[in-house]
Tab-separated table of C-alpha atoms and ligand atoms in Angstrom:
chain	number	residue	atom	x	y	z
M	1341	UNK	CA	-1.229	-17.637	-26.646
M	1342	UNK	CA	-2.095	-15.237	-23.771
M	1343	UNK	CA	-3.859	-11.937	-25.313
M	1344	UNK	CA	-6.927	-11.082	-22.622
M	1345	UNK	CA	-5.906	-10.864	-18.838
M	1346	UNK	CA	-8.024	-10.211	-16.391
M	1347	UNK	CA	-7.103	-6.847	-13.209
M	1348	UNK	CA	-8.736	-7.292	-10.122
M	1349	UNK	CA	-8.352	-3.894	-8.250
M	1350	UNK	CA	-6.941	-0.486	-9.606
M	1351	UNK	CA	-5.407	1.097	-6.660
M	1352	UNK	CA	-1.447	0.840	-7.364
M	1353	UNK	CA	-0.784	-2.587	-8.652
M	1354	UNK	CA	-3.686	-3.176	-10.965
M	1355	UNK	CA	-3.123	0.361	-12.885
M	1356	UNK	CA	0.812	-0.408	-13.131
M	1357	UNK	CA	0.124	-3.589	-14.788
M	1358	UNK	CA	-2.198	-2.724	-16.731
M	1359	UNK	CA	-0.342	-0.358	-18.224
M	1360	UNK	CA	2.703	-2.179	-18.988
M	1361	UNK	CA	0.757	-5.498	-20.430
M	1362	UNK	CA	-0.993	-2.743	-22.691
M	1363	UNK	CA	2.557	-1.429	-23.867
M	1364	UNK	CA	3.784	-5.095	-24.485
M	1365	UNK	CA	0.368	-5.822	-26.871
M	1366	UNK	CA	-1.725	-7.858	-24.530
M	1367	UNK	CA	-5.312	-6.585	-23.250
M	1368	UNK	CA	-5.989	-5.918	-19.846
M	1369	UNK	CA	-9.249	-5.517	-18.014
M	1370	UNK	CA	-9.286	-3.837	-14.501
M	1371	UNK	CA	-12.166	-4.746	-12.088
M	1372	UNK	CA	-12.596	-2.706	-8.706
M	1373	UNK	CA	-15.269	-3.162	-6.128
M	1374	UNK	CA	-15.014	0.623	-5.390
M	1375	UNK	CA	-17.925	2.364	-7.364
M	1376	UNK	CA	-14.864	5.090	-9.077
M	1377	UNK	CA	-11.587	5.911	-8.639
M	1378	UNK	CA	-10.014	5.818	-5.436
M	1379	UNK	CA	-11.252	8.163	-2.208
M	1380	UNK	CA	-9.093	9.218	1.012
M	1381	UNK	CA	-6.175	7.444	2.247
M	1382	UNK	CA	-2.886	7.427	4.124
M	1383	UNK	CA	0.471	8.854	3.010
M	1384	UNK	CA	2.523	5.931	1.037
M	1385	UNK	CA	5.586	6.305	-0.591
M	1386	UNK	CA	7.592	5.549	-3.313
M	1387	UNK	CA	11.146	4.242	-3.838
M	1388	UNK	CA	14.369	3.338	-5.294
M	1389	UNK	CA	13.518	1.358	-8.122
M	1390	UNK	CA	9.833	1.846	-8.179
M	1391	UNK	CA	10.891	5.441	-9.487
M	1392	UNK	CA	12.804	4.631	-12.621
M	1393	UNK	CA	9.509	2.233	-13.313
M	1394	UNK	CA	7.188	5.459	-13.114
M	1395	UNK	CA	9.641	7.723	-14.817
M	1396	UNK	CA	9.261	4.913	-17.353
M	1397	UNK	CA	5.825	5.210	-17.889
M	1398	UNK	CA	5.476	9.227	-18.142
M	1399	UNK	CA	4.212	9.462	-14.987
M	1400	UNK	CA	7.263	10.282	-12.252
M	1401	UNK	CA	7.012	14.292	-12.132
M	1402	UNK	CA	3.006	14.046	-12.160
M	1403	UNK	CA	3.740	11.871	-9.318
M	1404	UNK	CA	6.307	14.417	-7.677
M	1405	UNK	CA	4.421	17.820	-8.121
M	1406	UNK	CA	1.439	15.969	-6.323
M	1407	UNK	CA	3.390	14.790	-3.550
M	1408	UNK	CA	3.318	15.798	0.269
M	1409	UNK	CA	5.067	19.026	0.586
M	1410	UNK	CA	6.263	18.221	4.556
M	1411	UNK	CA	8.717	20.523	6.207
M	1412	UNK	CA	9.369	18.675	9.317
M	1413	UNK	CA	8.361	16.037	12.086
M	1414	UNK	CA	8.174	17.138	15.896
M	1415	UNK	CA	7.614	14.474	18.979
M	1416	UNK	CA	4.877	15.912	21.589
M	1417	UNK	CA	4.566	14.754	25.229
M	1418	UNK	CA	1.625	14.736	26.839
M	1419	UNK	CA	1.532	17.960	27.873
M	1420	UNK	CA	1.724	19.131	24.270
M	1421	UNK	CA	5.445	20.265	24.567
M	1422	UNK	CA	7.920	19.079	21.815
M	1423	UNK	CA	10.301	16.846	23.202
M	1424	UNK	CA	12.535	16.548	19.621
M	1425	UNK	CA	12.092	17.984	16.057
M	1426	UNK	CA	13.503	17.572	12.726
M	1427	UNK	CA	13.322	19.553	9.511
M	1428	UNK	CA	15.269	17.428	7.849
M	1429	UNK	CA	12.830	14.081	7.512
M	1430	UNK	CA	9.831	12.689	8.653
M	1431	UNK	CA	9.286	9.460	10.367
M	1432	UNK	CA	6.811	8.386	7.495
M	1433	UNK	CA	8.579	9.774	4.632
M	1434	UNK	CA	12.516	9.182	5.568
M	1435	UNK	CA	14.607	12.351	4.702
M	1436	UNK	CA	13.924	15.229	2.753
M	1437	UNK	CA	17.512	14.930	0.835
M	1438	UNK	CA	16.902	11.810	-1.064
M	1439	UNK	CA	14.732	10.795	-4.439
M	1440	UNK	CA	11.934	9.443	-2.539
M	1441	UNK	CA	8.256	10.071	-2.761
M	1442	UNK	CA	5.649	10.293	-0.014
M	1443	UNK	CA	2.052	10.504	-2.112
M	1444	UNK	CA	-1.137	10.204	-0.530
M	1445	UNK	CA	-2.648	6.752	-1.443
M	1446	UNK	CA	-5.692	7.795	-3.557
M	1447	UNK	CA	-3.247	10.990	-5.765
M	1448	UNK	CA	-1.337	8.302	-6.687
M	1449	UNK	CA	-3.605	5.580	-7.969
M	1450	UNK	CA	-5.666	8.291	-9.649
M	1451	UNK	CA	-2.731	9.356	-11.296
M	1452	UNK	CA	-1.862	5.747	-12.586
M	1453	UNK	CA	-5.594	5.505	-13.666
M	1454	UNK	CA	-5.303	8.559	-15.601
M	1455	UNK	CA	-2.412	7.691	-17.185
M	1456	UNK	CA	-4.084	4.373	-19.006
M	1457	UNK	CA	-4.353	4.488	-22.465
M	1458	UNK	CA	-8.260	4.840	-23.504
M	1459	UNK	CA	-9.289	1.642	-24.832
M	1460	UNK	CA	-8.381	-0.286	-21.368
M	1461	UNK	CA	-11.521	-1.380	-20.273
M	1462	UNK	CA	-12.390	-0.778	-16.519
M	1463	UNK	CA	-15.357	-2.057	-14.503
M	1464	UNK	CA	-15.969	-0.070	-11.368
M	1465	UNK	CA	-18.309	-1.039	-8.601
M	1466	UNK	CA	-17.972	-4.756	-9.836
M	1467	UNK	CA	-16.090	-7.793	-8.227
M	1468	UNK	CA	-15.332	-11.589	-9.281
M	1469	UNK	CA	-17.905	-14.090	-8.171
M	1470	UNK	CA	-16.359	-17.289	-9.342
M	1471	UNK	CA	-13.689	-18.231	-11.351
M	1472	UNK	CA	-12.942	-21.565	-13.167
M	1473	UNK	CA	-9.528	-22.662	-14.885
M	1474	UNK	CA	-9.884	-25.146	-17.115
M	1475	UNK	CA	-6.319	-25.528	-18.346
M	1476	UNK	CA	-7.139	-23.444	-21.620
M	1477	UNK	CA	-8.814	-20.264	-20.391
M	1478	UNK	CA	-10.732	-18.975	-17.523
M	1479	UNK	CA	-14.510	-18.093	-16.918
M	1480	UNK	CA	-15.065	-15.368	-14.650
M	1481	UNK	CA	-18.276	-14.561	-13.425
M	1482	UNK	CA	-18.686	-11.307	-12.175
M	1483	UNK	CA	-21.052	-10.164	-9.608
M	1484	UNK	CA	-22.902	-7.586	-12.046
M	1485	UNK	CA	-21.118	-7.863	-15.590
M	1486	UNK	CA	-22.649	-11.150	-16.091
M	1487	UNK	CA	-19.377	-14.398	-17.078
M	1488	UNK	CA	-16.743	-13.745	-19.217
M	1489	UNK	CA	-13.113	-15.770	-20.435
M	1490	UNK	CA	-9.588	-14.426	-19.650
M	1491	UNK	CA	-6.538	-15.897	-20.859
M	1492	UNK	CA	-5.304	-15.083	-17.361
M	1493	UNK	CA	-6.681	-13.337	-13.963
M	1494	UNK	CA	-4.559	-11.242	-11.729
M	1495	UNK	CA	-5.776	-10.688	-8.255
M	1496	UNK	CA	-3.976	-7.084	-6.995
M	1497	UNK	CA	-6.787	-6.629	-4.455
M	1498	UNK	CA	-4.849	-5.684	-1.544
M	1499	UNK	CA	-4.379	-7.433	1.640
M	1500	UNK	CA	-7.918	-9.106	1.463
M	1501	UNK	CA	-7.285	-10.238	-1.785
M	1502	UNK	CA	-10.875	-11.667	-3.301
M	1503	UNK	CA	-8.771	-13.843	-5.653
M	1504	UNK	CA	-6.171	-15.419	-3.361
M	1505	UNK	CA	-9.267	-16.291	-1.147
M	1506	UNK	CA	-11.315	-17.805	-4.126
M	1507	UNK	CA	-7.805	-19.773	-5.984
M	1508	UNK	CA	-5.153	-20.151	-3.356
M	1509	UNK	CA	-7.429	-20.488	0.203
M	1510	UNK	CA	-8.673	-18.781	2.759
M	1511	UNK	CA	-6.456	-15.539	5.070
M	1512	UNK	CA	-5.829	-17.242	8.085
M	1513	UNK	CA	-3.047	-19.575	5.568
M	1514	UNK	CA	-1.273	-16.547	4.397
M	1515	UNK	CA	-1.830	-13.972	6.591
M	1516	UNK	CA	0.410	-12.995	9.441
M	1517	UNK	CA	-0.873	-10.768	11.460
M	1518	UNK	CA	0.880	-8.214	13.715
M	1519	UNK	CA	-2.555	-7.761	16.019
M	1520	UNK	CA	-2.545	-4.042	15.514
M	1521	UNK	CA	-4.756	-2.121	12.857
M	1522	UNK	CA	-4.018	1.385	11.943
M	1523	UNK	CA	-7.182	3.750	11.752
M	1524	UNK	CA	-6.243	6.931	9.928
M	1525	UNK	CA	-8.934	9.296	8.584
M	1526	UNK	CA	-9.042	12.877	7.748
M	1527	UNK	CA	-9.947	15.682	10.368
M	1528	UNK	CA	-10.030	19.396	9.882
M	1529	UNK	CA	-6.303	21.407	10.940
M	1530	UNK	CA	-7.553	22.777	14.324
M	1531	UNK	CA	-3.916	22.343	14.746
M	1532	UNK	CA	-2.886	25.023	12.799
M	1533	UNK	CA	-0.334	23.318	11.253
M	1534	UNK	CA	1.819	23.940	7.906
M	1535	UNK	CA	3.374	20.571	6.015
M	1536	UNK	CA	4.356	19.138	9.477
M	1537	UNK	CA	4.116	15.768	11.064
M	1538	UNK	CA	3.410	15.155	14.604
M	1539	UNK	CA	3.857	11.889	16.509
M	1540	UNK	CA	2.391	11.680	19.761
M	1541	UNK	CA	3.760	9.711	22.576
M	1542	UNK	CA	2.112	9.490	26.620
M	1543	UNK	CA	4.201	8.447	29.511
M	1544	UNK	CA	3.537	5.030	28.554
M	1545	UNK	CA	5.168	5.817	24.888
M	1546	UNK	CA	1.444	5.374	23.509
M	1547	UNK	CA	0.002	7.490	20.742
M	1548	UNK	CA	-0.345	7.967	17.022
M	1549	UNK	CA	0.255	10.338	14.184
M	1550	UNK	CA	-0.827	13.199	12.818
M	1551	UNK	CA	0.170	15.219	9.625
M	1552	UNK	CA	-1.046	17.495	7.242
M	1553	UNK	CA	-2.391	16.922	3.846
M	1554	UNK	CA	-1.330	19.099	1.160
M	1555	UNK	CA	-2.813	22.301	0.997
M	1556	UNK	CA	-2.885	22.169	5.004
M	1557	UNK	CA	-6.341	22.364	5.284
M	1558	UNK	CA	-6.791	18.817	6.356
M	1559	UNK	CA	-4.984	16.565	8.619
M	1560	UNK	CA	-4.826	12.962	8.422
M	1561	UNK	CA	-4.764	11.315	11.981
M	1562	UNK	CA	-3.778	7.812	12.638
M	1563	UNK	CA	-4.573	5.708	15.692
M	1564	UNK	CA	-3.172	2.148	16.432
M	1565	UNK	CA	-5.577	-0.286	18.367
M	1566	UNK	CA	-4.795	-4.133	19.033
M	1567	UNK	CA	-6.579	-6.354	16.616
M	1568	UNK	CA	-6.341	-9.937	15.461
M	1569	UNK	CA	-7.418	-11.989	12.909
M	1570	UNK	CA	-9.583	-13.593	14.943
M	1571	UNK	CA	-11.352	-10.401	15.870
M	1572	UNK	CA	-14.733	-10.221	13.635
M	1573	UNK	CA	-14.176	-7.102	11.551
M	1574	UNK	CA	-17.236	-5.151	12.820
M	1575	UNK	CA	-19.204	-2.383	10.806
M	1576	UNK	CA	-17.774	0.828	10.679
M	1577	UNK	CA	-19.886	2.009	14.078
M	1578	UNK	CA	-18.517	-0.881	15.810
M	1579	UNK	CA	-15.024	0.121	14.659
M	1580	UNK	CA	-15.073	3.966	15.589
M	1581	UNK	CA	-16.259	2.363	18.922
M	1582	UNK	CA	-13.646	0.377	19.470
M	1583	UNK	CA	-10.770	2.728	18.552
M	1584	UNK	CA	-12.655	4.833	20.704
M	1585	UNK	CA	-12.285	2.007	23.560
M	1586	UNK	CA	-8.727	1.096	23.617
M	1587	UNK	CA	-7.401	4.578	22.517
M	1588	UNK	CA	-9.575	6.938	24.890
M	1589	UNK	CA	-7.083	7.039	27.515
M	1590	UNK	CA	-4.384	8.576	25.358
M	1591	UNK	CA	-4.302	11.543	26.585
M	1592	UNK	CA	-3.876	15.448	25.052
M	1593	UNK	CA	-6.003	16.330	22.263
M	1594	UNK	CA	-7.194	12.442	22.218
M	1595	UNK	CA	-10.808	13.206	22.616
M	1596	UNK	CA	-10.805	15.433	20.184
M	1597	UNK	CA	-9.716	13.798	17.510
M	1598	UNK	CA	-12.205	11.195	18.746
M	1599	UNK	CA	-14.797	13.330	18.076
M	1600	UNK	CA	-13.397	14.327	14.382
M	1601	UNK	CA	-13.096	10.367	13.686
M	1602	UNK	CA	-16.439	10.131	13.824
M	1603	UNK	CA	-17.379	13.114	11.235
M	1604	UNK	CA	-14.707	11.692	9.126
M	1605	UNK	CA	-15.639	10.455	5.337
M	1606	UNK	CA	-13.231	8.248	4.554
M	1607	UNK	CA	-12.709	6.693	8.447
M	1608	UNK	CA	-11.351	2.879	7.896
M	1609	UNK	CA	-9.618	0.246	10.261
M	1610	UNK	CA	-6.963	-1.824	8.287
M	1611	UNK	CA	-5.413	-4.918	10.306
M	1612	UNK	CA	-1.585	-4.749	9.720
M	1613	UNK	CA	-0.081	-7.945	8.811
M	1614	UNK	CA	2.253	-9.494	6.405
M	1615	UNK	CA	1.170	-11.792	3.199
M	1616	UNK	CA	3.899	-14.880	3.220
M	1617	UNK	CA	2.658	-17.700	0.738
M	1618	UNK	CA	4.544	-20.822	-1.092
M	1619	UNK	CA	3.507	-19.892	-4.526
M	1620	UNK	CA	2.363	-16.492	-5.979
M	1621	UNK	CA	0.911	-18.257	-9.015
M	1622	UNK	CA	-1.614	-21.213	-9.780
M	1623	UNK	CA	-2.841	-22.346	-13.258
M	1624	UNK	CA	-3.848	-19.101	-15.206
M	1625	UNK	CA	-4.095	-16.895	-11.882
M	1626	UNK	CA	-1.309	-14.891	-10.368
M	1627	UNK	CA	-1.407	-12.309	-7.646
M	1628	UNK	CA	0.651	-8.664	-6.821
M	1629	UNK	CA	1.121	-6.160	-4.693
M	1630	UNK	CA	-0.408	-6.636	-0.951
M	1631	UNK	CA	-2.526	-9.726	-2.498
M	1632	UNK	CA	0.753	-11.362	-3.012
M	1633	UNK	CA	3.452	-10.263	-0.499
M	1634	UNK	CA	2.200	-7.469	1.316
M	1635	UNK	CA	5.128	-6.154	3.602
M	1636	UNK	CA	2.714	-3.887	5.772
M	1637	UNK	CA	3.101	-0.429	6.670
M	1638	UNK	CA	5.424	-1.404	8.832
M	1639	UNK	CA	7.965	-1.602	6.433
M	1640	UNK	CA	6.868	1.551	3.734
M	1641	UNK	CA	7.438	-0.757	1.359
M	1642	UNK	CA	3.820	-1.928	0.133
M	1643	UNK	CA	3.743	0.518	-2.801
M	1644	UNK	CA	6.701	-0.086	-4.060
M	1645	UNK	CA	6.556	-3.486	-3.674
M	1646	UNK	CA	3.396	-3.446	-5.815
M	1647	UNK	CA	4.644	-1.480	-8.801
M	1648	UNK	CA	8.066	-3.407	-9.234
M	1649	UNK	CA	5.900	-7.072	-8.836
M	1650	UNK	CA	3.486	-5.045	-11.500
M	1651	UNK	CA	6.321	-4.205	-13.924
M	1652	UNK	CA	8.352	-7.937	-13.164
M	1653	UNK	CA	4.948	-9.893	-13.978
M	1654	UNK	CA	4.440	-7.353	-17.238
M	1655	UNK	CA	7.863	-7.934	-18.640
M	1656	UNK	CA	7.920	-12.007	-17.519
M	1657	UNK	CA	5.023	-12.268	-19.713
M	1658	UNK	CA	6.546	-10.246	-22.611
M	1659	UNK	CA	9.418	-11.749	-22.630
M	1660	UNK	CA	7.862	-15.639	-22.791
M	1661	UNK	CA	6.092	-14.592	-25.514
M	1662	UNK	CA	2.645	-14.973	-23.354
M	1663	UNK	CA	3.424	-18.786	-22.574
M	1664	UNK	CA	2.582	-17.508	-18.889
M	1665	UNK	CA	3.972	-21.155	-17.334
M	1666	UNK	CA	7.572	-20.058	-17.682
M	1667	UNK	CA	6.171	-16.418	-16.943
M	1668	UNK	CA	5.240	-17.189	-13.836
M	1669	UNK	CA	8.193	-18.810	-12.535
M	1670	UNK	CA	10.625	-16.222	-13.792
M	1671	UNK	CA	8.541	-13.854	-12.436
M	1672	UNK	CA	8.505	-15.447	-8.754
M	1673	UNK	CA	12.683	-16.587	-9.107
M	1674	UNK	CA	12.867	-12.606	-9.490
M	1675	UNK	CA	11.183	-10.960	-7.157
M	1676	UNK	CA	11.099	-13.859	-4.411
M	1677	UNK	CA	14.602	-12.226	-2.718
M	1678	UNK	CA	13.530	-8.538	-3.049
M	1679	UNK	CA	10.131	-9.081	-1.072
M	1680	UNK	CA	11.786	-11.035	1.364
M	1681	UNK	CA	14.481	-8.267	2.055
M	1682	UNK	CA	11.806	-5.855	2.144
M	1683	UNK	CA	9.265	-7.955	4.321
M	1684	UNK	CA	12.229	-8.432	6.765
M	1685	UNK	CA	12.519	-4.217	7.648
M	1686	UNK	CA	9.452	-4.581	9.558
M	1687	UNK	CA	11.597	-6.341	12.008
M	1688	UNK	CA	13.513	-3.680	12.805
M	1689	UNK	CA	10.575	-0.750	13.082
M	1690	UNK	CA	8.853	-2.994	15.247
M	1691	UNK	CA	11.624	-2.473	17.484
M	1692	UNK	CA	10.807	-0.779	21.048
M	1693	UNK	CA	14.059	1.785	19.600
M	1694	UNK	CA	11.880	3.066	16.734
M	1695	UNK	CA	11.353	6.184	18.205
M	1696	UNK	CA	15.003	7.270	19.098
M	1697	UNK	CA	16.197	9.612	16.354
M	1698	UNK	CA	19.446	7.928	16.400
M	1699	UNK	CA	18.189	4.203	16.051
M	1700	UNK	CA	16.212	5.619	13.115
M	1701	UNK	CA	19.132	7.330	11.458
M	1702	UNK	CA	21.965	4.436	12.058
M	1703	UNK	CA	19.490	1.195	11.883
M	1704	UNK	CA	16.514	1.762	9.833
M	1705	UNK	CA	18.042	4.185	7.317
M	1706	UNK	CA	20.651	2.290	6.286
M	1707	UNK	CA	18.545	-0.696	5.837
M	1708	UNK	CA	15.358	0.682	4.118
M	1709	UNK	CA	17.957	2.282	1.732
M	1710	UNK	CA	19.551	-1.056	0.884
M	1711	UNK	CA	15.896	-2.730	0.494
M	1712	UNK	CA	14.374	-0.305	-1.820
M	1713	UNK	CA	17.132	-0.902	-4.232
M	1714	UNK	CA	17.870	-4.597	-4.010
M	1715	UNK	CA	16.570	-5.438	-7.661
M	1716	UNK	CA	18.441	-5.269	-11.335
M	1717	UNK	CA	14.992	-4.483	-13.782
M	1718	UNK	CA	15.464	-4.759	-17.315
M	1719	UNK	CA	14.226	-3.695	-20.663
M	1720	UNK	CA	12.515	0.099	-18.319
M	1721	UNK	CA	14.400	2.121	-21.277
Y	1167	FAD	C1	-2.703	2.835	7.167
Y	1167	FAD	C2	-1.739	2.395	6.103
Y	1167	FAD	C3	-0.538	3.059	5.978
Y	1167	FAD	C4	0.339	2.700	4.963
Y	1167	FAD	N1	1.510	3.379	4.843
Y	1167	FAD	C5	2.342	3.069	3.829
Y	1167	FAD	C6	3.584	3.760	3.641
Y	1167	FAD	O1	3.953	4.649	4.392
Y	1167	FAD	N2	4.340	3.422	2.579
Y	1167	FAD	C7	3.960	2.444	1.686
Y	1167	FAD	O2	4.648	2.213	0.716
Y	1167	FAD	N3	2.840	1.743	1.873
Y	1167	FAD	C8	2.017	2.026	2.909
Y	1167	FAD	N4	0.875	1.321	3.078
Y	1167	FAD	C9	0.594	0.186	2.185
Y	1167	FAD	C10	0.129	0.573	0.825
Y	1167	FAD	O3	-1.081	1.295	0.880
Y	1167	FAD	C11	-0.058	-0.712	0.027
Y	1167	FAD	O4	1.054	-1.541	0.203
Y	1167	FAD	C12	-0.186	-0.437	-1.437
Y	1167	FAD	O5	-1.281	0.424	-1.652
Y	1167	FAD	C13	-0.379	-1.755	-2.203
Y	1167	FAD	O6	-1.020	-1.548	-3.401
Y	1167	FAD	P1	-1.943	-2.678	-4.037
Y	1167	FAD	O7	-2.420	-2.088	-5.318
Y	1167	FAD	O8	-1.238	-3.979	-4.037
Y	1167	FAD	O9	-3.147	-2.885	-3.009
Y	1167	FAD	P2	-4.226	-1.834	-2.431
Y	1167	FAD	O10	-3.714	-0.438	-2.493
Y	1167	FAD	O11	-4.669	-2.382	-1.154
Y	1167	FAD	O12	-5.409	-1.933	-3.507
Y	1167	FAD	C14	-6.273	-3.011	-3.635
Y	1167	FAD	C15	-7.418	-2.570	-4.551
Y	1167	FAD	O13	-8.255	-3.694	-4.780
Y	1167	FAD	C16	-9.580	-3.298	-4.607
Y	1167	FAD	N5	-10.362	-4.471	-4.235
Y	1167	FAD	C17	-10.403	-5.101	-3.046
Y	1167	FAD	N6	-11.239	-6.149	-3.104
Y	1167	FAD	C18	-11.718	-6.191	-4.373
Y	1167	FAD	C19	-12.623	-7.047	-5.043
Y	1167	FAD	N7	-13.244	-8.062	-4.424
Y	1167	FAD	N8	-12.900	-6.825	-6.355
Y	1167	FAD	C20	-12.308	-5.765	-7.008
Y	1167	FAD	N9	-11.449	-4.912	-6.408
Y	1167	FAD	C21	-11.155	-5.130	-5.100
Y	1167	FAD	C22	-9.532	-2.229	-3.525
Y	1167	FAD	O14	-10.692	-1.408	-3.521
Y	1167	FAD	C23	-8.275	-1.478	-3.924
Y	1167	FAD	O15	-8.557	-0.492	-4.879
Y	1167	FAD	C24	0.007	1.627	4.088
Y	1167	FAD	C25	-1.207	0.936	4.224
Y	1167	FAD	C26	-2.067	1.297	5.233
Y	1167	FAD	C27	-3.361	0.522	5.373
């Protein structure tokens, strides 16, 4: 009988299932390398169905008041001149006139780690060693809080997931790997601007994005820069370097924002890639979220991704009763066809068209709407 199961990470996944294994009786434990809840971060959002799950837990209109309050989206040349503006969406967060969410990253999984029930036990600044199934239970030996047993261990830690690397194999297998990382980090408004987003295109349709964070007195500015997997992740000097390399020809206010990367505190280069496996689940070890089937930002998808595979996996295992072998596979039958749908949008913003307003509104619209709602969830009520 499965009681004690075992979190590793507490961004958006972790939190989401912890919460709803608590609600169905079991006892979750969330570990997360991170020394305390989470820091900085991009603008993600949430959608369709991933909504009725937080309005399910208490949680949606915490969510909404802390959302991004954005007004707009304008596309700069070169010469800083607009060359088209909306105030009806943004190209991160869709269109104003619908449901959805945009959140930055950290407001949200604070939110879901405030909203835990007390006696959930979470280790911060920790991380899993070793782990050993032995049919009946598993030992998990931590890197500072000593070996312990689960009934079960679920990795949602992220795109580098520590557990799919120590039960399922190494990220070369699983990963695929657009060769571009995003580098966003947070720089003061010398813009002056107020809840708008700004993407940036050269001659050569290069550039990146820039928007404000709520309040207005930051921005958050994102550069792209080819990367592989093969490329050795260097420290975070040898990083800001080589953004600096292959984006200091960009032109406008490029070596500017340069020069903020470097003063920024919460500066990070994230390869964007896709997770595609065989088998989500192995022994007493499952994986969600990005650890699982990460869509990438390419898609918008990731969060919601993560808190629909966090609910599916919750109710699987209520449902069986905790005999997590016919868990499991209910849980992967179910979700298999929405991550797949959702994993295939990236497709179609990868497309050289991405940045025609009419593309956007007759292609990716349509489909990203479909997507975000291709799931029937029971037993939310
Ligand atoms: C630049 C960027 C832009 C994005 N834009 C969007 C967007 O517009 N819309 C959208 O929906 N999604 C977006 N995403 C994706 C989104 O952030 C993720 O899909 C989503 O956060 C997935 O949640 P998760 O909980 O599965 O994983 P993550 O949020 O990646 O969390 C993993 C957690 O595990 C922890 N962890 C890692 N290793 C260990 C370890 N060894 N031990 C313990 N803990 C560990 C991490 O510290 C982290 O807290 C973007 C991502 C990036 C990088």
């Amino acid at each position: 009988m499965v009681k004690s199961v075992l979190i590793s990470g507490a961004s958006v996944a972790g939190p989401t299932l912890a919460w709803w294994l608590h609600r169905h009786g079991f006892t979750p434990t969330l570990v997360e390398r991170m020394p305390g809840p989470a820091r900085g971060g991009h603008a993600v959002d949430v959608r369709g169905v991933a909504l009725e799950i937080l309005d399910a837990m208490g949680v949606l209109e915490a969510v909404r008041e802390s959302r991004m309050q954005m007004k707009g989206v304008s596309i700069i040349g070169e010469d800083g001149s607009e060359t088209w503006r909306s105030e009806e969406m943004t190209i991160s967060g869709g269109r104003f006139d619908n449901k959805d969410i945009e959140i930055l990253r950290d407001r949200l999984s604070r939110l879901l780690v405030a909203d835990l029930p007390e006696d959930i036990e979470i280790l911060y600044g920790d991380s899993i060693e070793t782990l050993t199934d032995d049919g009946d239970s598993v030992a998990v030996e931590f890197a500072k809080n000593g070996t312990r047993q689960f009934d079960l261990v679920i990795g949602a830690d992220g795109l580098r997931s520590n557990t799919r690397n120590l039960v399922f194999g190494p990220d070369r297998e699983f990963l695929h790997s657009f060769d571009i990382a995003l580098a966003p980090f947070s720089a003061p408004n010398t813009l002056g601007l107020k809840d708008w987003q700004i993407s940036y295109r050269n001659a050569r349709n290069d550039g990146y994005m820039i928007y404000t964070a709520p309040g207005n007195e930051e921005l958050r500015v994102c550069f792209q820069v080819p990367l592989t997997l093969d490329d050795g992740v260097p420290d975070r000097a040898g990083q800001m370097a080589l953004v600096r390399e292959r984006c200091g020809d960009l032109g406008w206010q490029t070596s500017h924002f340069l020069d903020a990367m470097e003063a920024a505190p919460d500066f990070y280069l994230g390869l964007i890639a896709q997770v595609k496996m065989p088998h989500w689940t192995k022994g007493r070890t499952a994986l969600v979220g990005d650890a699982g089937y990460c869509p990438s930002p390419f898609t918008g998808q990731g969060t919601s991704l993560a808190v629909v595979g966090a609910y599916v996996l919750a109710h699987e295992l209520a449902r069986s009763r905790g005999d997590h072998v016919s868990a499991f596979a209910r849980y992967e039958a179910k979700l298999r066809p929405f991550v797949a749908q959702n994993q295939a949008i990236a497709e179609l913003t990868r497309d050289e068209r991405f940045n025609d307003p009419e593309f956007y509104t007759s292609v990716i619209e349509p489909a990203m709407d479909q997507a975000k709602g291709a799931i029937e969830l029971k037993g939310l009520s």
